[in-house]
PDB file of C-alpha atoms and ligand atoms in Angstrom:
ATOM      1  CA  UNK U 283     163.002 256.302  31.447  1.00  0.00           C
ATOM      2  CA  UNK U 284     166.711 256.345  30.103  1.00  0.00           C
ATOM      3  CA  UNK U 285     168.301 256.486  33.842  1.00  0.00           C
ATOM      4  CA  UNK U 286     168.899 260.160  33.081  1.00  0.00           C
ATOM      5  CA  UNK U 287     165.876 261.595  32.297  1.00  0.00           C
ATOM      6  CA  UNK U 288     162.358 260.374  32.338  1.00  0.00           C
ATOM      7  CA  UNK U 289     160.909 259.805  29.010  1.00  0.00           C
ATOM      8  CA  UNK U 290     158.294 262.357  29.307  1.00  0.00           C
ATOM      9  CA  UNK U 291     160.547 265.551  30.562  1.00  0.00           C
ATOM     10  CA  UNK U 292     162.674 264.363  27.641  1.00  0.00           C
ATOM     11  CA  UNK U 293     159.610 263.881  25.001  1.00  0.00           C
ATOM     12  CA  UNK U 294     157.889 266.985  26.479  1.00  0.00           C
ATOM     13  CA  UNK U 295     161.602 269.277  25.924  1.00  0.00           C
ATOM     14  CA  UNK U 296     162.288 267.733  22.888  1.00  0.00           C
ATOM     15  CA  UNK U 297     158.305 269.060  21.388  1.00  0.00           C
ATOM     16  CA  UNK U 298     159.071 272.496  22.133  1.00  0.00           C
ATOM     17  CA  UNK U 299     162.300 272.667  19.738  1.00  0.00           C
ATOM     18  CA  UNK U 300     160.994 274.155  16.410  1.00  0.00           C
ATOM     19  CA  UNK U 301     162.166 271.895  13.220  1.00  0.00           C
ATOM     20  CA  UNK U 302     164.878 272.326  11.082  1.00  0.00           C
ATOM     21  CA  UNK U 303     164.663 273.250   7.440  1.00  0.00           C
ATOM     22  CA  UNK U 304     163.030 269.753   6.025  1.00  0.00           C
ATOM     23  CA  UNK U 305     166.090 268.838   4.376  1.00  0.00           C
ATOM     24  CA  UNK U 306     168.053 268.415   7.917  1.00  0.00           C
ATOM     25  CA  UNK U 307     164.750 267.369   9.508  1.00  0.00           C
ATOM     26  CA  UNK U 308     165.206 264.057   6.539  1.00  0.00           C
ATOM     27  CA  UNK U 309     168.617 263.879   7.334  1.00  0.00           C
ATOM     28  CA  UNK U 310     168.013 263.597  10.891  1.00  0.00           C
ATOM     29  CA  UNK U 311     165.448 261.065  10.503  1.00  0.00           C
ATOM     30  CA  UNK U 312     167.081 259.013   8.226  1.00  0.00           C
ATOM     31  CA  UNK U 313     169.988 259.086  10.581  1.00  0.00           C
ATOM     32  CA  UNK U 314     167.531 257.678  13.590  1.00  0.00           C
ATOM     33  CA  UNK U 315     165.770 255.302  11.283  1.00  0.00           C
ATOM     34  CA  UNK U 316     169.011 253.202  11.101  1.00  0.00           C
ATOM     35  CA  UNK U 317     170.153 253.573  14.118  1.00  0.00           C
ATOM     36  CA  UNK U 318     172.906 255.985  13.939  1.00  0.00           C
ATOM     37  CA  UNK U 319     174.619 257.750  17.269  1.00  0.00           C
ATOM     38  CA  UNK U 320     173.660 260.855  16.008  1.00  0.00           C
ATOM     39  CA  UNK U 321     173.352 264.489  18.766  1.00  0.00           C
ATOM     40  CA  UNK U 322     169.800 264.356  20.592  1.00  0.00           C
ATOM     41  CA  UNK U 323     167.708 266.795  19.071  1.00  0.00           C
ATOM     42  CA  UNK U 324     167.768 268.614  22.728  1.00  0.00           C
ATOM     43  CA  UNK U 325     171.984 268.392  22.703  1.00  0.00           C
ATOM     44  CA  UNK U 326     171.765 269.996  19.314  1.00  0.00           C
ATOM     45  CA  UNK U 327     169.961 272.891  20.380  1.00  0.00           C
ATOM     46  CA  UNK U 328     171.694 273.702  23.051  1.00  0.00           C
ATOM     47  CA  UNK U 329     174.910 274.066  20.697  1.00  0.00           C
ATOM     48  CA  UNK U 330     173.203 275.766  18.848  1.00  0.00           C
ATOM     49  CA  UNK U 331     172.400 278.499  21.429  1.00  0.00           C
ATOM     50  CA  UNK U 332     176.235 278.363  22.192  1.00  0.00           C
ATOM     51  CA  UNK U 333     177.020 278.699  18.357  1.00  0.00           C
ATOM     52  CA  UNK U 334     175.236 281.830  18.286  1.00  0.00           C
ATOM     53  CA  UNK U 335     175.427 282.918  21.956  1.00  0.00           C
ATOM     54  CA  UNK U 336     179.418 282.950  21.684  1.00  0.00           C
ATOM     55  CA  UNK U 337     178.987 284.335  17.656  1.00  0.00           C
ATOM     56  CA  UNK U 338     181.574 280.670  17.101  1.00  0.00           C
ATOM     57  CA  UNK U 339     183.197 280.492  13.826  1.00  0.00           C
ATOM     58  CA  UNK U 340     185.746 278.003  14.040  1.00  0.00           C
ATOM     59  CA  UNK U 341     184.623 274.376  15.545  1.00  0.00           C
ATOM     60  CA  UNK U 342     186.416 270.854  15.760  1.00  0.00           C
ATOM     61  CA  UNK U 343     184.929 267.787  16.323  1.00  0.00           C
ATOM     62  CA  UNK U 344     186.286 264.687  17.498  1.00  0.00           C
ATOM     63  CA  UNK U 345     184.154 262.147  16.288  1.00  0.00           C
ATOM     64  CA  UNK U 346     181.566 262.565  13.001  1.00  0.00           C
ATOM     65  CA  UNK U 347     180.173 259.886  11.892  1.00  0.00           C
ATOM     66  CA  UNK U 348     178.214 260.260   9.031  1.00  0.00           C
ATOM     67  CA  UNK U 349     178.133 263.923   9.445  1.00  0.00           C
ATOM     68  CA  UNK U 350     175.115 265.380  10.803  1.00  0.00           C
ATOM     69  CA  UNK U 351     176.731 266.760  14.156  1.00  0.00           C
ATOM     70  CA  UNK U 352     179.204 268.750  11.543  1.00  0.00           C
ATOM     71  CA  UNK U 353     176.271 269.873   9.292  1.00  0.00           C
ATOM     72  CA  UNK U 354     174.039 270.854  11.475  1.00  0.00           C
ATOM     73  CA  UNK U 355     176.714 272.466  13.137  1.00  0.00           C
ATOM     74  CA  UNK U 356     177.920 274.544  10.446  1.00  0.00           C
ATOM     75  CA  UNK U 357     174.338 275.402   9.497  1.00  0.00           C
ATOM     76  CA  UNK U 358     173.267 276.937  13.200  1.00  0.00           C
ATOM     77  CA  UNK U 359     176.774 279.553  12.562  1.00  0.00           C
ATOM     78  CA  UNK U 360     174.666 281.004   9.643  1.00  0.00           C
ATOM     79  CA  UNK U 361     177.065 281.636   5.989  1.00  0.00           C
ATOM     80  CA  UNK U 362     180.457 281.507   7.651  1.00  0.00           C
ATOM     81  CA  UNK U 363     182.202 279.538   9.542  1.00  0.00           C
ATOM     82  CA  UNK U 364     184.345 276.083   9.279  1.00  0.00           C
ATOM     83  CA  UNK U 365     184.422 272.937  10.661  1.00  0.00           C
ATOM     84  CA  UNK U 366     187.234 270.488  10.498  1.00  0.00           C
ATOM     85  CA  UNK U 367     185.489 266.811  12.110  1.00  0.00           C
ATOM     86  CA  UNK U 368     187.946 263.371  12.168  1.00  0.00           C
ATOM     87  CA  UNK U 369     186.797 259.983  11.753  1.00  0.00           C
ATOM     88  CA  UNK U 370     188.571 256.902  11.901  1.00  0.00           C
ATOM     89  CA  UNK U 371     185.840 254.178  10.311  1.00  0.00           C
ATOM     90  CA  UNK U 372     186.378 254.185   6.674  1.00  0.00           C
ATOM     91  CA  UNK U 373     182.884 253.565   5.948  1.00  0.00           C
ATOM     92  CA  UNK U 374     181.495 257.028   8.023  1.00  0.00           C
ATOM     93  CA  UNK U 375     183.876 258.735   6.410  1.00  0.00           C
ATOM     94  CA  UNK U 376     182.870 258.107   3.250  1.00  0.00           C
ATOM     95  CA  UNK U 377     179.253 258.278   4.144  1.00  0.00           C
ATOM     96  CA  UNK U 378     180.019 261.923   5.815  1.00  0.00           C
ATOM     97  CA  UNK U 379     181.823 263.393   3.269  1.00  0.00           C
ATOM     98  CA  UNK U 380     178.708 262.039   0.439  1.00  0.00           C
ATOM     99  CA  UNK U 381     176.182 263.673   2.806  1.00  0.00           C
ATOM    100  CA  UNK U 382     177.972 266.978   3.426  1.00  0.00           C
ATOM    101  CA  UNK U 383     178.171 267.052  -0.920  1.00  0.00           C
ATOM    102  CA  UNK U 384     174.323 267.009  -0.500  1.00  0.00           C
ATOM    103  CA  UNK U 385     174.242 269.852   2.058  1.00  0.00           C
ATOM    104  CA  UNK U 386     176.764 271.831  -0.266  1.00  0.00           C
ATOM    105  CA  UNK U 387     179.471 272.256   2.573  1.00  0.00           C
ATOM    106  CA  UNK U 388     182.328 270.557   1.475  1.00  0.00           C
ATOM    107  CA  UNK U 389     183.538 274.023   1.073  1.00  0.00           C
ATOM    108  CA  UNK U 390     183.540 274.318   5.121  1.00  0.00           C
ATOM    109  CA  UNK U 391     183.803 271.428   6.074  1.00  0.00           C
ATOM    110  CA  UNK U 392     186.896 269.755   6.394  1.00  0.00           C
ATOM    111  CA  UNK U 393     186.752 265.668   7.681  1.00  0.00           C
ATOM    112  CA  UNK U 394     189.801 263.678   8.387  1.00  0.00           C
ATOM    113  CA  UNK U 395     189.775 260.433   8.150  1.00  0.00           C
ATOM    114  CA  UNK U 396     191.582 258.499  10.518  1.00  0.00           C
ATOM    115  CA  UNK U 397     192.089 257.969  14.502  1.00  0.00           C
ATOM    116  CA  UNK U 398     192.044 260.910  16.746  1.00  0.00           C
ATOM    117  CA  UNK U 399     194.664 260.414  18.616  1.00  0.00           C
ATOM    118  CA  UNK U 400     197.004 260.465  15.532  1.00  0.00           C
ATOM    119  CA  UNK U 401     195.250 262.940  14.067  1.00  0.00           C
ATOM    120  CA  UNK U 402     193.884 265.240  16.230  1.00  0.00           C
ATOM    121  CA  UNK U 403     198.549 266.540  16.309  1.00  0.00           C
ATOM    122  CA  UNK U 404     198.434 267.282  12.438  1.00  0.00           C
ATOM    123  CA  UNK U 405     195.324 269.568  12.428  1.00  0.00           C
ATOM    124  CA  UNK U 406     196.133 273.213  12.791  1.00  0.00           C
ATOM    125  CA  UNK U 407     194.176 276.276  13.249  1.00  0.00           C
ATOM    126  CA  UNK U 408     192.732 277.756  16.308  1.00  0.00           C
ATOM    127  CA  UNK U 409     189.431 276.923  17.236  1.00  0.00           C
ATOM    128  CA  UNK U 410     185.951 278.754  19.283  1.00  0.00           C
ATOM    129  CA  UNK U 411     184.482 275.510  20.329  1.00  0.00           C
ATOM    130  CA  UNK U 412     185.905 272.018  20.132  1.00  0.00           C
ATOM    131  CA  UNK U 413     182.897 269.040  20.022  1.00  0.00           C
ATOM    132  CA  UNK U 414     184.096 265.579  21.142  1.00  0.00           C
ATOM    133  CA  UNK U 415     181.741 262.870  20.421  1.00  0.00           C
ATOM    134  CA  UNK U 416     184.273 259.577  20.311  1.00  0.00           C
ATOM    135  CA  UNK U 417     185.731 256.778  21.722  1.00  0.00           C
ATOM    136  CA  UNK U 418     184.421 257.339  25.618  1.00  0.00           C
ATOM    137  CA  UNK U 419     187.497 255.586  27.427  1.00  0.00           C
ATOM    138  CA  UNK U 420     189.459 258.312  25.412  1.00  0.00           C
ATOM    139  CA  UNK U 421     187.609 261.650  26.104  1.00  0.00           C
ATOM    140  CA  UNK U 422     191.083 262.914  28.451  1.00  0.00           C
ATOM    141  CA  UNK U 423     193.556 262.708  25.675  1.00  0.00           C
ATOM    142  CA  UNK U 424     190.862 263.998  22.908  1.00  0.00           C
ATOM    143  CA  UNK U 425     190.569 266.986  25.360  1.00  0.00           C
ATOM    144  CA  UNK U 426     194.247 267.535  26.096  1.00  0.00           C
ATOM    145  CA  UNK U 427     194.658 267.515  21.765  1.00  0.00           C
ATOM    146  CA  UNK U 428     191.542 269.785  21.493  1.00  0.00           C
ATOM    147  CA  UNK U 429     193.094 272.203  24.285  1.00  0.00           C
ATOM    148  CA  UNK U 430     196.563 272.890  22.760  1.00  0.00           C
ATOM    149  CA  UNK U 431     194.132 274.800  19.966  1.00  0.00           C
ATOM    150  CA  UNK U 432     191.557 276.448  21.406  1.00  0.00           C
ATOM    151  CA  UNK U 433     191.087 280.022  22.453  1.00  0.00           C
ATOM    152  CA  UNK U 434     191.419 281.729  25.496  1.00  0.00           C
ATOM    153  CA  UNK U 435     187.818 281.588  26.213  1.00  0.00           C
ATOM    154  CA  UNK U 436     186.657 279.002  24.032  1.00  0.00           C
ATOM    155  CA  UNK U 437     184.063 276.024  24.869  1.00  0.00           C
ATOM    156  CA  UNK U 438     184.860 272.402  24.762  1.00  0.00           C
ATOM    157  CA  UNK U 439     181.889 269.924  24.927  1.00  0.00           C
ATOM    158  CA  UNK U 440     181.589 266.361  25.861  1.00  0.00           C
ATOM    159  CA  UNK U 441     178.759 264.621  24.871  1.00  0.00           C
ATOM    160  CA  UNK U 442     177.646 261.123  26.433  1.00  0.00           C
ATOM    161  CA  UNK U 443     179.454 262.004  29.753  1.00  0.00           C
ATOM    162  CA  UNK U 444     176.468 260.147  31.933  1.00  0.00           C
ATOM    163  CA  UNK U 445     176.711 257.572  29.738  1.00  0.00           C
ATOM    164  CA  UNK U 446     173.094 255.845  30.179  1.00  0.00           C
ATOM    165  CA  UNK U 447     173.384 256.973  34.115  1.00  0.00           C
ATOM    166  CA  UNK U 448     176.533 254.697  34.346  1.00  0.00           C
ATOM    167  CA  UNK U 449     179.561 257.389  35.415  1.00  0.00           C
ATOM    168  CA  UNK U 450     176.742 258.227  38.639  1.00  0.00           C
ATOM    169  CA  UNK U 451     176.101 255.707  40.241  1.00  0.00           C
ATOM    170  CA  UNK U 452     178.034 251.526  40.480  1.00  0.00           C
ATOM    171  CA  UNK U 453     174.758 250.436  40.497  1.00  0.00           C
ATOM    172  CA  UNK U 454     173.912 250.773  36.739  1.00  0.00           C
ATOM    173  CA  UNK U 455     177.555 250.000  35.539  1.00  0.00           C
ATOM    174  CA  UNK U 456     177.617 246.617  33.320  1.00  0.00           C
ATOM    175  CA  UNK U 457     180.770 244.684  33.719  1.00  0.00           C
ATOM    176  CA  UNK U 458     182.306 245.074  30.243  1.00  0.00           C
ATOM    177  CA  UNK U 459     181.491 249.386  30.648  1.00  0.00           C
ATOM    178  CA  UNK U 460     183.550 248.883  34.217  1.00  0.00           C
ATOM    179  CA  UNK U 461     186.712 250.716  32.508  1.00  0.00           C
ATOM    180  CA  UNK U 462     184.901 252.659  30.133  1.00  0.00           C
ATOM    181  CA  UNK U 463     183.285 254.134  33.217  1.00  0.00           C
ATOM    182  CA  UNK U 464     186.079 254.816  35.370  1.00  0.00           C
ATOM    183  CA  UNK U 465     187.770 256.434  32.369  1.00  0.00           C
ATOM    184  CA  UNK U 466     184.805 258.894  32.280  1.00  0.00           C
ATOM    185  CA  UNK U 467     184.146 259.722  36.016  1.00  0.00           C
ATOM    186  CA  UNK U 468     188.386 260.757  36.146  1.00  0.00           C
ATOM    187  CA  UNK U 469     187.853 262.561  33.057  1.00  0.00           C
ATOM    188  CA  UNK U 470     184.859 264.876  34.427  1.00  0.00           C
ATOM    189  CA  UNK U 471     186.994 265.125  37.570  1.00  0.00           C
ATOM    190  CA  UNK U 472     189.487 266.520  35.799  1.00  0.00           C
ATOM    191  CA  UNK U 473     187.855 268.797  33.510  1.00  0.00           C
ATOM    192  CA  UNK U 474     185.685 269.817  36.536  1.00  0.00           C
ATOM    193  CA  UNK U 475     188.250 270.315  38.952  1.00  0.00           C
ATOM    194  CA  UNK U 476     191.047 271.987  37.004  1.00  0.00           C
ATOM    195  CA  UNK U 477     191.554 275.014  37.668  1.00  0.00           C
ATOM    196  CA  UNK U 478     192.040 276.230  34.347  1.00  0.00           C
ATOM    197  CA  UNK U 479     188.427 275.149  32.992  1.00  0.00           C
ATOM    198  CA  UNK U 480     185.352 276.163  34.415  1.00  0.00           C
ATOM    199  CA  UNK U 481     182.931 272.970  34.152  1.00  0.00           C
ATOM    200  CA  UNK U 482     179.518 272.444  34.060  1.00  0.00           C
ATOM    201  CA  UNK U 483     178.312 268.653  33.393  1.00  0.00           C
ATOM    202  CA  UNK U 484     174.164 269.069  31.846  1.00  0.00           C
ATOM    203  CA  UNK U 485     171.863 265.862  31.954  1.00  0.00           C
ATOM    204  CA  UNK U 486     170.692 266.750  28.507  1.00  0.00           C
ATOM    205  CA  UNK U 487     170.276 263.721  26.383  1.00  0.00           C
ATOM    206  CA  UNK U 488     173.086 261.218  27.620  1.00  0.00           C
ATOM    207  CA  UNK U 489     175.071 264.014  29.411  1.00  0.00           C
ATOM    208  CA  UNK U 490     176.753 266.826  28.179  1.00  0.00           C
ATOM    209  CA  UNK U 491     179.746 268.478  29.878  1.00  0.00           C
ATOM    210  CA  UNK U 492     180.307 272.011  28.373  1.00  0.00           C
ATOM    211  CA  UNK U 493     183.698 272.992  29.257  1.00  0.00           C
ATOM    212  CA  UNK U 494     185.073 277.030  29.334  1.00  0.00           C
ATOM    213  CA  UNK U 495     188.408 277.574  29.025  1.00  0.00           C
ATOM    214  CA  UNK U 496     189.431 280.223  30.984  1.00  0.00           C
TER     215      UNK U 496
HETATM  216  C1  SAM P 240     178.782 258.851  18.764  1.00  0.00           C
HETATM  217  S1  SAM P 240     179.606 258.569  16.797  1.00  0.00           S
HETATM  218  C2  SAM P 240     179.994 260.399  15.792  1.00  0.00           C
HETATM  219  C3  SAM P 240     178.212 261.507  15.885  1.00  0.00           C
HETATM  220  C4  SAM P 240     178.109 262.998  15.666  1.00  0.00           C
HETATM  221  N1  SAM P 240     179.229 263.555  16.274  1.00  0.00           N
HETATM  222  C5  SAM P 240     176.976 263.231  15.341  1.00  0.00           C
HETATM  223  O1  SAM P 240     176.310 263.543  16.226  1.00  0.00           O
HETATM  224  O2  SAM P 240     176.334 263.304  14.139  1.00  0.00           O
HETATM  225  C6  SAM P 240     180.847 258.621  17.166  1.00  0.00           C
HETATM  226  C7  SAM P 240     182.339 258.159  16.179  1.00  0.00           C
HETATM  227  O3  SAM P 240     182.984 258.410  16.816  1.00  0.00           O
HETATM  228  C8  SAM P 240     184.000 257.568  15.791  1.00  0.00           C
HETATM  229  N2  SAM P 240     185.313 257.344  16.383  1.00  0.00           N
HETATM  230  C9  SAM P 240     185.002 256.509  17.475  1.00  0.00           C
HETATM  231  N3  SAM P 240     186.166 256.715  18.236  1.00  0.00           N
HETATM  232  C10 SAM P 240     186.999 257.677  17.473  1.00  0.00           C
HETATM  233  C11 SAM P 240     188.881 257.527  17.571  1.00  0.00           C
HETATM  234  N4  SAM P 240     189.479 257.335  18.488  1.00  0.00           N
HETATM  235  N5  SAM P 240     189.168 258.743  16.249  1.00  0.00           N
HETATM  236  C12 SAM P 240     188.154 259.064  15.118  1.00  0.00           C
HETATM  237  N6  SAM P 240     186.440 258.543  15.094  1.00  0.00           N
HETATM  238  C13 SAM P 240     186.339 258.051  15.939  1.00  0.00           C
HETATM  239  C14 SAM P 240     183.126 256.639  15.501  1.00  0.00           C
HETATM  240  O4  SAM P 240     183.594 255.587  14.155  1.00  0.00           O
HETATM  241  C15 SAM P 240     181.891 257.327  15.301  1.00  0.00           C
HETATM  242  O5  SAM P 240     181.614 257.207  13.952  1.00  0.00           O
END
């Protein structure tokens, strides 16, 4: 049990997802073996569906880590489309650059080094989709900064919003996460109740919020 879905449900759902091509599968396994916090497989599958259904061609991502989701999303777009992704850890930034080069995607994925709270203001362009997957306490700030760059009808995805179930019930909240959980709850209220957006919160992986910008 991971407090969101029973393990047998997640295992079953994941067993239905077709493997990606071998190189990408091996990269996922390497990341998992190193216990890196990359997107859950079922979240990736949903993101791929959104990308294909909406014909997404420009993505902004907050939180690159070693580049798995950026590479995954880039592949999901097919032969064209670009990803701009932001990472504040020097170590992960350099790892991401190496991995992106290994997949020969350096001409389509632009990794920006620095704190997204500052870097996002400097990113230029209009995006079809944003993927927010970085410091959970700052989701509202990331969202608002991405919002100004979204086309009308664009989608903002926010990962880990249920935060191991803590967002949904005080009974699961551990003391050191109180502020983070409060911020996530306020964030979900904001994106769910503001009339500019339509949001659906899915119990997929660690919780994924899908927001349509009207
Ligand atoms: C969950 S990981 C991202 C995983 C990645 N999206 C994937 O699925 O492959 C979160 C990353 O966000 C980075 N991060 C956290 N807060 C950040 C911030 N304010 N600005 C930029 N990067 C941040 C962390 O260093 C970490 O590498």
